[in-house]
Coordinates of C-alpha atoms in Angstrom, one line a residue:
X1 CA -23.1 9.9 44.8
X2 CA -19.8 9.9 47.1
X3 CA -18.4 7.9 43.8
X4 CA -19.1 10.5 41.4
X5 CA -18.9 13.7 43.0
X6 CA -16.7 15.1 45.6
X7 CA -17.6 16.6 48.6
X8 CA -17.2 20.3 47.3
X9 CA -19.3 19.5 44.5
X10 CA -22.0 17.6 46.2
X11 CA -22.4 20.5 48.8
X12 CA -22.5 22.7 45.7
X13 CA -25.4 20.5 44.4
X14 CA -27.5 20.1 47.6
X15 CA -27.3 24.1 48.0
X16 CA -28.3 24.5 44.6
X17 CA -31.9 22.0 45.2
X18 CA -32.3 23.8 48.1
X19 CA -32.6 26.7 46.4
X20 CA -34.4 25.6 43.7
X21 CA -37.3 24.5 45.8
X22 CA -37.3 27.5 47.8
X23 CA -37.5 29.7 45.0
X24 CA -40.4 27.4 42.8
X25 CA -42.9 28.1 46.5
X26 CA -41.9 24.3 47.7
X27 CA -40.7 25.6 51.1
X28 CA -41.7 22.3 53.8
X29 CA -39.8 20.5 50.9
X30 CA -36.5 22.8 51.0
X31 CA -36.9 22.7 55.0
X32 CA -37.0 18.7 54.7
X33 CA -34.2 18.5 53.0
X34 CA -32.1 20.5 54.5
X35 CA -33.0 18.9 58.0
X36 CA -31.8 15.3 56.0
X37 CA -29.1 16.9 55.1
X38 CA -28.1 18.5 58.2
X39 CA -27.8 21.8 56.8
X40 CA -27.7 24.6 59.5
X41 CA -29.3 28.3 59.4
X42 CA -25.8 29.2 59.7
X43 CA -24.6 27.1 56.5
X44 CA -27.7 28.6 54.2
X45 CA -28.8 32.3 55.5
X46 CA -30.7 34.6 52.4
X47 CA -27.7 35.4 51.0
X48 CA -27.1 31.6 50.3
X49 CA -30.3 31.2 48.9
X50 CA -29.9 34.1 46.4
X51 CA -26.6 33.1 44.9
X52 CA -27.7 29.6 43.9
X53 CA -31.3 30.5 43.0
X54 CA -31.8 29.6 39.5
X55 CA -28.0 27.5 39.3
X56 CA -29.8 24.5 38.9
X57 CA -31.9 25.6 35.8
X58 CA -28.9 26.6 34.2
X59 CA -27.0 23.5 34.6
X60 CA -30.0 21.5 33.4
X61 CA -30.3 23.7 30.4
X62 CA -26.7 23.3 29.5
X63 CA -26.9 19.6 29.7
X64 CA -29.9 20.0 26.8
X65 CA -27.9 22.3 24.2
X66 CA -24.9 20.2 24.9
X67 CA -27.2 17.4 24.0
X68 CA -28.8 18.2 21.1
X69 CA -24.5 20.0 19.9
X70 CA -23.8 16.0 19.9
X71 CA -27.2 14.9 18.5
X72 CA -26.2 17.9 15.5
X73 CA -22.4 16.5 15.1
X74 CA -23.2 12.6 14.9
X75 CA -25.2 13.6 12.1
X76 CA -22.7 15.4 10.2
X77 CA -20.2 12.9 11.2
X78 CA -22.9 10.0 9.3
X79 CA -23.2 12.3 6.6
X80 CA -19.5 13.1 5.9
X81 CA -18.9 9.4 6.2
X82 CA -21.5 8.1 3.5
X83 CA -20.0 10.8 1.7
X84 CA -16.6 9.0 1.8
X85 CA -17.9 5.8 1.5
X86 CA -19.4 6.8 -1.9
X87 CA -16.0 8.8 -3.0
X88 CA -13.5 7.1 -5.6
X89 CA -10.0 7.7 -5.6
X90 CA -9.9 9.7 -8.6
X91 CA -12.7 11.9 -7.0
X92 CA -11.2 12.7 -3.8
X93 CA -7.2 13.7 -5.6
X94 CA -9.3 16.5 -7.3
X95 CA -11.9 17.4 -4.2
X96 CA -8.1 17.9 -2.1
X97 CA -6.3 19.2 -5.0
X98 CA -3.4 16.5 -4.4
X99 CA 0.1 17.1 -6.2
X100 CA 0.3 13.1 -7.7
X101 CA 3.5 14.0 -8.3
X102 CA 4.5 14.6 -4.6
X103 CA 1.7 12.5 -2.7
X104 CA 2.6 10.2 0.0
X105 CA 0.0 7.3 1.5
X106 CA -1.3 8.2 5.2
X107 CA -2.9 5.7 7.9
X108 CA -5.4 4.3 8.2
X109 CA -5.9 2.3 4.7
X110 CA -9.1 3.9 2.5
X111 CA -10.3 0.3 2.4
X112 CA -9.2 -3.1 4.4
X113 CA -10.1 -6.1 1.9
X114 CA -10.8 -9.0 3.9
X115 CA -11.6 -12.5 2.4
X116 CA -8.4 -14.7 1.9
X117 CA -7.7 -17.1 4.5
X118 CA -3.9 -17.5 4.5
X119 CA -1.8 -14.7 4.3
X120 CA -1.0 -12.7 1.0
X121 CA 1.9 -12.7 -0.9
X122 CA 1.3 -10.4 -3.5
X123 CA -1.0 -7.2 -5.2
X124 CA -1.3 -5.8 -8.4
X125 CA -3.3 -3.6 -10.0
X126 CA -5.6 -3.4 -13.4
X127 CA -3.6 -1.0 -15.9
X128 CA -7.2 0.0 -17.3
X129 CA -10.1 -0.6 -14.7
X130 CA -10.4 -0.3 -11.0
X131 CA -9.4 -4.0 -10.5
X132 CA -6.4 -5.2 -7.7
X133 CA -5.3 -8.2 -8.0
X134 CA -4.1 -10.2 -5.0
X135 CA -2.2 -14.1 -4.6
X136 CA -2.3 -15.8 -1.2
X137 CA -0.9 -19.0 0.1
X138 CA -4.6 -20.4 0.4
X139 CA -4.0 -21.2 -3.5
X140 CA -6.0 -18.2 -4.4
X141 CA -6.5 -15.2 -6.3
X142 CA -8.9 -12.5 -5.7
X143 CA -10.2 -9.5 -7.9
X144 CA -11.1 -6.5 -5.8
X145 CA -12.6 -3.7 -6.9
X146 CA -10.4 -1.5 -4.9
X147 CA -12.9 1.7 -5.6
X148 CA -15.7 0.2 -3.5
X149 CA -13.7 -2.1 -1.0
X150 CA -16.0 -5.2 -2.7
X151 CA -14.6 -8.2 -4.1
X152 CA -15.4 -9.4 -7.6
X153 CA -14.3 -13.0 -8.0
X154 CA -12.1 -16.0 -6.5
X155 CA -10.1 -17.2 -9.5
X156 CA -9.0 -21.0 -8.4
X157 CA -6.4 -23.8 -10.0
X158 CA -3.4 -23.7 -8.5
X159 CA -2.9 -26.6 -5.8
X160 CA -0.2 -24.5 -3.9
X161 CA 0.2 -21.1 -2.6
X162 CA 0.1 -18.7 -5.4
X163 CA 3.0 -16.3 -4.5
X164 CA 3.0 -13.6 -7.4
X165 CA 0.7 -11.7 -9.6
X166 CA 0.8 -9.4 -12.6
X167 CA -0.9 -7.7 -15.7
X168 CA 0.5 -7.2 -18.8
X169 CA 0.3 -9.1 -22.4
X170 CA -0.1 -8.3 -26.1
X171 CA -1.0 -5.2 -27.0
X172 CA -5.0 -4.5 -26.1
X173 CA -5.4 -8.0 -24.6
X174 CA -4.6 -7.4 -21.3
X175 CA -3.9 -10.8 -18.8
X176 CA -3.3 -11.6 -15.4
X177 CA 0.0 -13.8 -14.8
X178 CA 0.3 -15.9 -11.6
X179 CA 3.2 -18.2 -10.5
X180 CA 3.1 -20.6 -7.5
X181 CA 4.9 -23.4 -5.7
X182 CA 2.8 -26.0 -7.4
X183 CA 5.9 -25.3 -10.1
X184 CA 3.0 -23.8 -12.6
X185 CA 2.4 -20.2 -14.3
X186 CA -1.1 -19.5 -15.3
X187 CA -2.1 -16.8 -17.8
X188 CA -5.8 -15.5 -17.1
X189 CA -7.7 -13.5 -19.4
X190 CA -9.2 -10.8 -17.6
X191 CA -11.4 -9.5 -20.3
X192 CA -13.3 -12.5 -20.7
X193 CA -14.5 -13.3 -17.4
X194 CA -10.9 -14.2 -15.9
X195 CA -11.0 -18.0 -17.6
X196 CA -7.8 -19.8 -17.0
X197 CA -6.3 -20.0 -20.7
X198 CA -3.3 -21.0 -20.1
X199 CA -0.5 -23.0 -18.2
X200 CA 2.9 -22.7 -18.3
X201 CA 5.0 -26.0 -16.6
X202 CA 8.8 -26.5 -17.2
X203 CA 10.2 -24.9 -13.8
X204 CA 11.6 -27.5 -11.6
X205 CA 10.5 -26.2 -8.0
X206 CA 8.5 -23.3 -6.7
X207 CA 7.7 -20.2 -8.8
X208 CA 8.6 -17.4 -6.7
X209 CA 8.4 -14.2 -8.9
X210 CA 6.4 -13.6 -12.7
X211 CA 6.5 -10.0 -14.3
X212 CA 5.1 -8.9 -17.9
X213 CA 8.4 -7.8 -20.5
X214 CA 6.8 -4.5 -21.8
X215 CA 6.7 -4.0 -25.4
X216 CA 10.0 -3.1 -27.4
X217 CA 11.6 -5.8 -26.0
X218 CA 14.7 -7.4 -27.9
X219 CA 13.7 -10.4 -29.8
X220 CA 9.9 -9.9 -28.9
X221 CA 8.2 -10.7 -32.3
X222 CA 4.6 -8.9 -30.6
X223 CA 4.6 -6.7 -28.4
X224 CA 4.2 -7.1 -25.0
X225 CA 4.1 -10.9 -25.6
X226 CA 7.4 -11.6 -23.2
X227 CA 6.9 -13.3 -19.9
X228 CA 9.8 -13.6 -17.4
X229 CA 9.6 -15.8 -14.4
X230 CA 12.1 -16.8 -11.1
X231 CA 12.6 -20.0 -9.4
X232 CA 13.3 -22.0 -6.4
X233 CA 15.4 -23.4 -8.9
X234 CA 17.9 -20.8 -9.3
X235 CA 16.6 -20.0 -13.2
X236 CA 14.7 -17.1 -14.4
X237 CA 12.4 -18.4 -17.6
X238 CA 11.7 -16.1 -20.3
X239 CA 8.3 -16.7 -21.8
X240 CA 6.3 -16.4 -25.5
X241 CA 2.9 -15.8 -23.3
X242 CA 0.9 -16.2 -26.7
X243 CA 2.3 -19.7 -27.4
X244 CA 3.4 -20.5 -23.9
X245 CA 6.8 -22.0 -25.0
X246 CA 9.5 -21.2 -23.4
X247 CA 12.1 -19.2 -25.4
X248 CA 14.8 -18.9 -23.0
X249 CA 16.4 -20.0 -19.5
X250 CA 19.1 -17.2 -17.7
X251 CA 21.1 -19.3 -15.1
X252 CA 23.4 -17.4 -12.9
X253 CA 22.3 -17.5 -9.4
X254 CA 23.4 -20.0 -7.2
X255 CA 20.1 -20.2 -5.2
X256 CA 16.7 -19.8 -4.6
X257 CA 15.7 -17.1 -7.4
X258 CA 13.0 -14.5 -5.3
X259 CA 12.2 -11.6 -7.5
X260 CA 12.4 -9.8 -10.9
X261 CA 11.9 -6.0 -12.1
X262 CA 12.0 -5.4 -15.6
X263 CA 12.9 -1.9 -16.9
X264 CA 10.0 0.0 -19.3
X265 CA 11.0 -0.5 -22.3
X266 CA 12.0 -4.2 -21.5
X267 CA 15.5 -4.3 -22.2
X268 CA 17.0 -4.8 -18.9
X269 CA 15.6 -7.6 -16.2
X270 CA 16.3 -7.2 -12.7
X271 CA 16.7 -10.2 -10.7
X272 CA 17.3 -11.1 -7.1
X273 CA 18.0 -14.4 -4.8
X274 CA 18.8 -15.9 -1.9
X275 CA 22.7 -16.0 -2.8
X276 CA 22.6 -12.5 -1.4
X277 CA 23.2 -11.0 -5.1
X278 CA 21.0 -8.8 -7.4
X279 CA 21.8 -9.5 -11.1
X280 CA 21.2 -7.3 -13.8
X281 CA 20.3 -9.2 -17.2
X282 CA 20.3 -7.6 -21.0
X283 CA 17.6 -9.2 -23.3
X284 CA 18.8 -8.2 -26.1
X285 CA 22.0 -10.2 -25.7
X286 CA 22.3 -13.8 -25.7
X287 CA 22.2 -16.4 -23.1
X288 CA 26.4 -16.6 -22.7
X289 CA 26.8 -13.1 -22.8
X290 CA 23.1 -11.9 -21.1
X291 CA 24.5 -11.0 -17.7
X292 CA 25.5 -7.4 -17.3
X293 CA 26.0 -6.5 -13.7
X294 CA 26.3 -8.5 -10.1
X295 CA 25.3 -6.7 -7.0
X296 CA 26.8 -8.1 -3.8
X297 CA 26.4 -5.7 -1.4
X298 CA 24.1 -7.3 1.0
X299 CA 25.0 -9.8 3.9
X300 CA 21.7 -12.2 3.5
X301 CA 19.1 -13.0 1.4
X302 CA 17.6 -10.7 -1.0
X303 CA 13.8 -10.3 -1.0
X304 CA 12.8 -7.1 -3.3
X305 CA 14.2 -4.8 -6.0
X306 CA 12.8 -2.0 -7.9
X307 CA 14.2 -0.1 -11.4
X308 CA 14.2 4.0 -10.6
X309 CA 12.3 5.5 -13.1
X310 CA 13.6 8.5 -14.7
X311 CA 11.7 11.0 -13.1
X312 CA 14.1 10.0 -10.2
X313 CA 17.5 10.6 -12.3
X314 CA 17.8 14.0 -10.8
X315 CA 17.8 13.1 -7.1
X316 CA 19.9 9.8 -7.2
X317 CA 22.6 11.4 -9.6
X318 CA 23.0 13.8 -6.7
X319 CA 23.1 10.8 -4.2
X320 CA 25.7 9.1 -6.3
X321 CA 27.7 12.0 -6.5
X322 CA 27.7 12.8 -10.4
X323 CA 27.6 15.8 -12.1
X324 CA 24.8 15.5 -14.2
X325 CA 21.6 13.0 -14.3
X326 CA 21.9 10.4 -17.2
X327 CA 19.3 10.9 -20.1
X328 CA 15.7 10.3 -19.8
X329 CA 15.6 7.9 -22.3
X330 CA 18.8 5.7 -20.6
X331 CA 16.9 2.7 -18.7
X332 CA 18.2 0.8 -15.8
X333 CA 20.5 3.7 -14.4
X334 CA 19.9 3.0 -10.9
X335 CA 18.9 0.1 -9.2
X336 CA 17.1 -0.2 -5.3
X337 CA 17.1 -4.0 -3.4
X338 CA 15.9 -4.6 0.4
X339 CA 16.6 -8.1 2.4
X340 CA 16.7 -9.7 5.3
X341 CA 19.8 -7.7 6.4
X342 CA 17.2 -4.7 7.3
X343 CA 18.8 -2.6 4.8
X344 CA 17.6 -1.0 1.4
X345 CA 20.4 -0.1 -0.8
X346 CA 20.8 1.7 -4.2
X347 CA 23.3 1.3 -6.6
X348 CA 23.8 2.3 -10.2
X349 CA 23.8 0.1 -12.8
X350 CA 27.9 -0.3 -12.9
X351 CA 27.3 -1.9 -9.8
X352 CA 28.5 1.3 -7.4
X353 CA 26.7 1.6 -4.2
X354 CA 25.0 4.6 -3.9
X355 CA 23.3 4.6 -0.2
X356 CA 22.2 2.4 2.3
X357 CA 18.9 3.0 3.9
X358 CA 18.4 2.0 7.3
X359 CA 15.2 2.3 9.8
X360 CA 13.3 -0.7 9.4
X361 CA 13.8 -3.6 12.2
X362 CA 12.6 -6.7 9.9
X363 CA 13.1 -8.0 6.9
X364 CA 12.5 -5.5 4.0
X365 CA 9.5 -7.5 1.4
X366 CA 8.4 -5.0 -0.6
X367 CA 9.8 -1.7 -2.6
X368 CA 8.4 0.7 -5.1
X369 CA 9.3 3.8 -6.4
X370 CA 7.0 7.0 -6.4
X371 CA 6.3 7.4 -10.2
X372 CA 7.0 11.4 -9.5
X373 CA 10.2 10.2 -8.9
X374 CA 11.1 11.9 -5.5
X375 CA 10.3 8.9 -3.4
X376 CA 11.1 5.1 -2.9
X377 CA 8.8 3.5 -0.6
X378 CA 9.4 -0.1 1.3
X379 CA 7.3 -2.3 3.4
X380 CA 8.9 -5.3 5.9
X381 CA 8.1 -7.5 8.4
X382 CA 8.1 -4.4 11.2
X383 CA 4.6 -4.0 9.8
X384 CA 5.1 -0.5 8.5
X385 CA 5.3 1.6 5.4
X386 CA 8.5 4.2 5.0
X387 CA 8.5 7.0 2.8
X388 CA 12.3 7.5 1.9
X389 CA 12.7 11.4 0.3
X390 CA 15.6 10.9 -2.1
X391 CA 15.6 14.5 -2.6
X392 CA 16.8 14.2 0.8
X393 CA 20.1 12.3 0.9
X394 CA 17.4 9.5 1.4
X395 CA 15.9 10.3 4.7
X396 CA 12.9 8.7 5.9
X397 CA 10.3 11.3 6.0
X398 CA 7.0 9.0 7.0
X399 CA 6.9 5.8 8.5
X400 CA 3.1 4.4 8.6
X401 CA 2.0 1.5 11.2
X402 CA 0.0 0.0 9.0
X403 CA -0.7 -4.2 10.1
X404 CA -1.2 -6.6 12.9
X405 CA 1.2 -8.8 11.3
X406 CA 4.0 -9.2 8.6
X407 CA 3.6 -6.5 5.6
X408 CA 4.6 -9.0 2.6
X409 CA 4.5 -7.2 -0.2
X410 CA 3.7 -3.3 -1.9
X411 CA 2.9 -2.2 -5.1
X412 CA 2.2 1.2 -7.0
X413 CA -0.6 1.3 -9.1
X414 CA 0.4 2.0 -13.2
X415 CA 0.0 5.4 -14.3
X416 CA -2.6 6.0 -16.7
X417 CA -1.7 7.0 -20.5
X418 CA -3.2 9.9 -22.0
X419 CA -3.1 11.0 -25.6
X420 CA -1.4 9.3 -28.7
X421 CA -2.0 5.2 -28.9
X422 CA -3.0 5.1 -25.4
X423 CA -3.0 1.3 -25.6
X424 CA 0.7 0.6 -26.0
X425 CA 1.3 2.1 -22.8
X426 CA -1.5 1.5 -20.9
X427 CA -2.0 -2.1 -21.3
X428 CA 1.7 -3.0 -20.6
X429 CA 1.6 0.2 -18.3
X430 CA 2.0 -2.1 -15.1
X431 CA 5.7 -0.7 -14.5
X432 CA 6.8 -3.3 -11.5
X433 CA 6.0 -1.2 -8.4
X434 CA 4.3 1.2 -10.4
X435 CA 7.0 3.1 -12.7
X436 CA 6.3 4.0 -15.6
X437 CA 5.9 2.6 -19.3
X438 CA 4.8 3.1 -22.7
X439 CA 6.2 6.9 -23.1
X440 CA 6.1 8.1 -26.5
X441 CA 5.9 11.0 -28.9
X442 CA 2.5 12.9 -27.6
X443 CA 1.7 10.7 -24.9
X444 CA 1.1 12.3 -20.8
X445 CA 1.4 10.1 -18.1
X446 CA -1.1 10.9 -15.2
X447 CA 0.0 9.4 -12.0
X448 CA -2.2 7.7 -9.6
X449 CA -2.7 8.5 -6.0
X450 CA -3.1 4.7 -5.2
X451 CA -1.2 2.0 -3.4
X452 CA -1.5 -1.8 -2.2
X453 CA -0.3 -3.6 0.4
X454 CA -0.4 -7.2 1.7
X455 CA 0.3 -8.9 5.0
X456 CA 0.4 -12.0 6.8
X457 CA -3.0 -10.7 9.2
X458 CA -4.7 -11.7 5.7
X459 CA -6.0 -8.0 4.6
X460 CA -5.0 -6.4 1.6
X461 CA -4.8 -2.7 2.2
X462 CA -5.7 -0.2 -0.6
X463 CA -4.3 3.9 0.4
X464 CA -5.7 6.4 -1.7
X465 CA -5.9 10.3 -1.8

């Protein structure tokens, strides 16, 4: 008792049984335990008696409502939490009355995906259906369905680590692209039960990045056909993913090609390496004349870019110091790229450096822009999300500890295409990182509340409002 109580407290509590058997007519019982416990007439007169008469019962009654108050708020708790588990995304943004527009990802993760056994390299999401996509070095892919946390299918065929994902294609056919370092792409046709129908060789080491051209691309004869994919080998590949020929190689970089961002309309290709330059390419010229801008402004390797949408125009023109933003309907105006130097810069797409954003204490892997367009978002190998306001001069406004390990990559699910020929935007609506495509005369773009992340712990994280 000496352990738990102190010695004001257990006097308190031997007073209070004394009294307690005095009171309930057990007096030989309340004299034989005062003799054990040495307690004098002079220690425990009427008075005594009187003021902890009845203390005991009261205590004792506490204890039970207090009780029974837990015994009421675990239920709740059980109740609120089915409730959640049974929630989708889409029904929670309206039950909170969420501003997509302004809405920023908070820890912990609605749902930890757990199933690869190597870590991940990259996530994308479904343009239509509640499917996420994820690549992993254990030669994998996996379809989630990031609405219940459960995971669909294992799609396997590559004999190396898989290292990028993404959806796009024709117009109404939507496919799955994945690239790896067994020097293969794969096309995957995810409306007929995933079956591999298609593979693209020709690369001459590891496939590091693949990303869907969106339609209204130059020199696409269907739309949304155009497949673009970087190298180990220092090339980007443009592809005809309906024939699976390869229409054209951009060379340029002087190493190890790691990523690519095309802009919505598909003009413009954004490319990274590990020659510490970003390159900006134009489709629509040809091969001799197809580079438009070099970006040099990092001191190492590049991992990650991102196109700013146009929602974004208005925050980064005041960044860059101009006097008004650039039209809606210009594409490629400004330009974001994180590395191994820490740092996340943005530029325009003369090449001008805009601002460099610093905060992280690893390499920067992944960056998407908030399709509302006040926001660019970055994962790294400090294991956290930042939130980075550009309305703001930049500044980091949220920084979310979010993995055990390495964060390797991020990605913004599409927004969702409402009214007009819904198709054209939403099939090829996976903007890289989530921005936007397929804008047209009558069509409204509803933004999703939904992110993905990947790590080197093996989870894929999925944050939803």
């Amino acid at each position: 008792m000496s352990a738990l109580l102190t010695s004001r407290q257990a006097e308190e509590l031997h007073k209070s049984l004394i009294a307690y058997l005095a009171s309930a007519g057990h007096p030989n019982a309340a004299l034989a335990l005062r003799q054990e416990l040495d307690s004098g007439k002079s220690s425990f007169d009427s008075a005594t008696t009187k003021k902890y008469e009845g203390l005991l019962e009261k205590k004792w009654t506490s204890v039970v409502r207090l009780q029974k108050k837990i015994m009421d708020l675990e239920t709740r708790s059980t109740a609120l939490q089915h409730e959640l588990d049974n929630a989708t995304p889409t029904s929670l943004a309206a039950r909170k009355n969420h501003d997509p527009a302004t809405w920023l990802p908070k820890a912990p993760a609605r749902h930890t995906l757990q199933s690869h056994r190597a870590p991940i390299t990259s996530v994308a999401f479904h343009p239509l259906f509640s499917s996420l996509a994820s690549a992993s070095e254990d030669c994998t892919i996996k379809i989630w369905d990031y609405e219940l946390g459960e995971l669909e299918r294992t799609l396997k065929s590559h004999t190396k680590a898989v290292l990028d994902v993404d959806y796009g294609g024709p117009r109404g056919n939507t496919l799955l692209a994945s690239c790896s370092s067994d020097l293969t792409i794969k096309l995957w046709d995810a409306s007929d039960e995933y079956k591999n129908i298609r593979t693209l060789p020709g690369h001459d080491h590891s496939v590091s990045a693949v990303r869907f051209i969106p339609s209204g691309a130059a020199g696409a004869p269907l739309s949304g056909n155009l497949l673009a994919s970087a190298s180990r080998d220092k090339t980007i590949r443009i592809w005809d993913a309906t024939t699976g020929y390869c229409l054209r190689t951009l060379r340029g970089h002087n190493e190890w090609v790691r990523s690519l961002s095309p802009t919505p309309e598909g003009r413009f290709l954004l490319s990274t390496s590990s020659d510490q330059t970003a390159r900006l390419w134009d489709l629509s010229q040809p091969d001799s004349n197809a580079l438009k801008q070099t970006l040099a402004a990092h001191d190492h390797v590049i991992e990650t870019c991102a196109i700013a949408p146009a929602s974004s125009y208005t925050h980064l023109a005041i960044m860059a110091g101009q006097k008004k933003p650039p039209p809606a309907s210009s594409t490629a105006e400004y330009l974001a790229t994180g590395g191994r130097d820490k740092l996340i810069k943005l530029h325009t797409s003369a090449g001008v450096l805009i601002k460099t954003l610093t905060g992280h204490d690893n390499w920067i892997r992944g960056l998407a822009f908030h399709p509302g367009g006040k926001y660019l978002l970055s994962c790294s190998d400090d294991k956290t999300i930042r939130c980075w306001d550009l309305s703001q001069e930049g500044k980091c406004v949220r920084t979310l500890e979010v993995a055990g390990h390495f964060l390797s990559c991020l990605r913004w699910a599409p927004s969702v295409v409402k009214e007009g020929d819904a198709s054209a935007g939403a099939v090829n609506g996976n903007g890289v990182n989530g921005t936007e495509k397929g804008k047209g005369p009558g069509h409204t773009e509803q933004i999703r509340c939904l992110l993905a992340c990947g790590s080197v712990d093996l989870n894929v994280r999925v944050f939803s409002a």
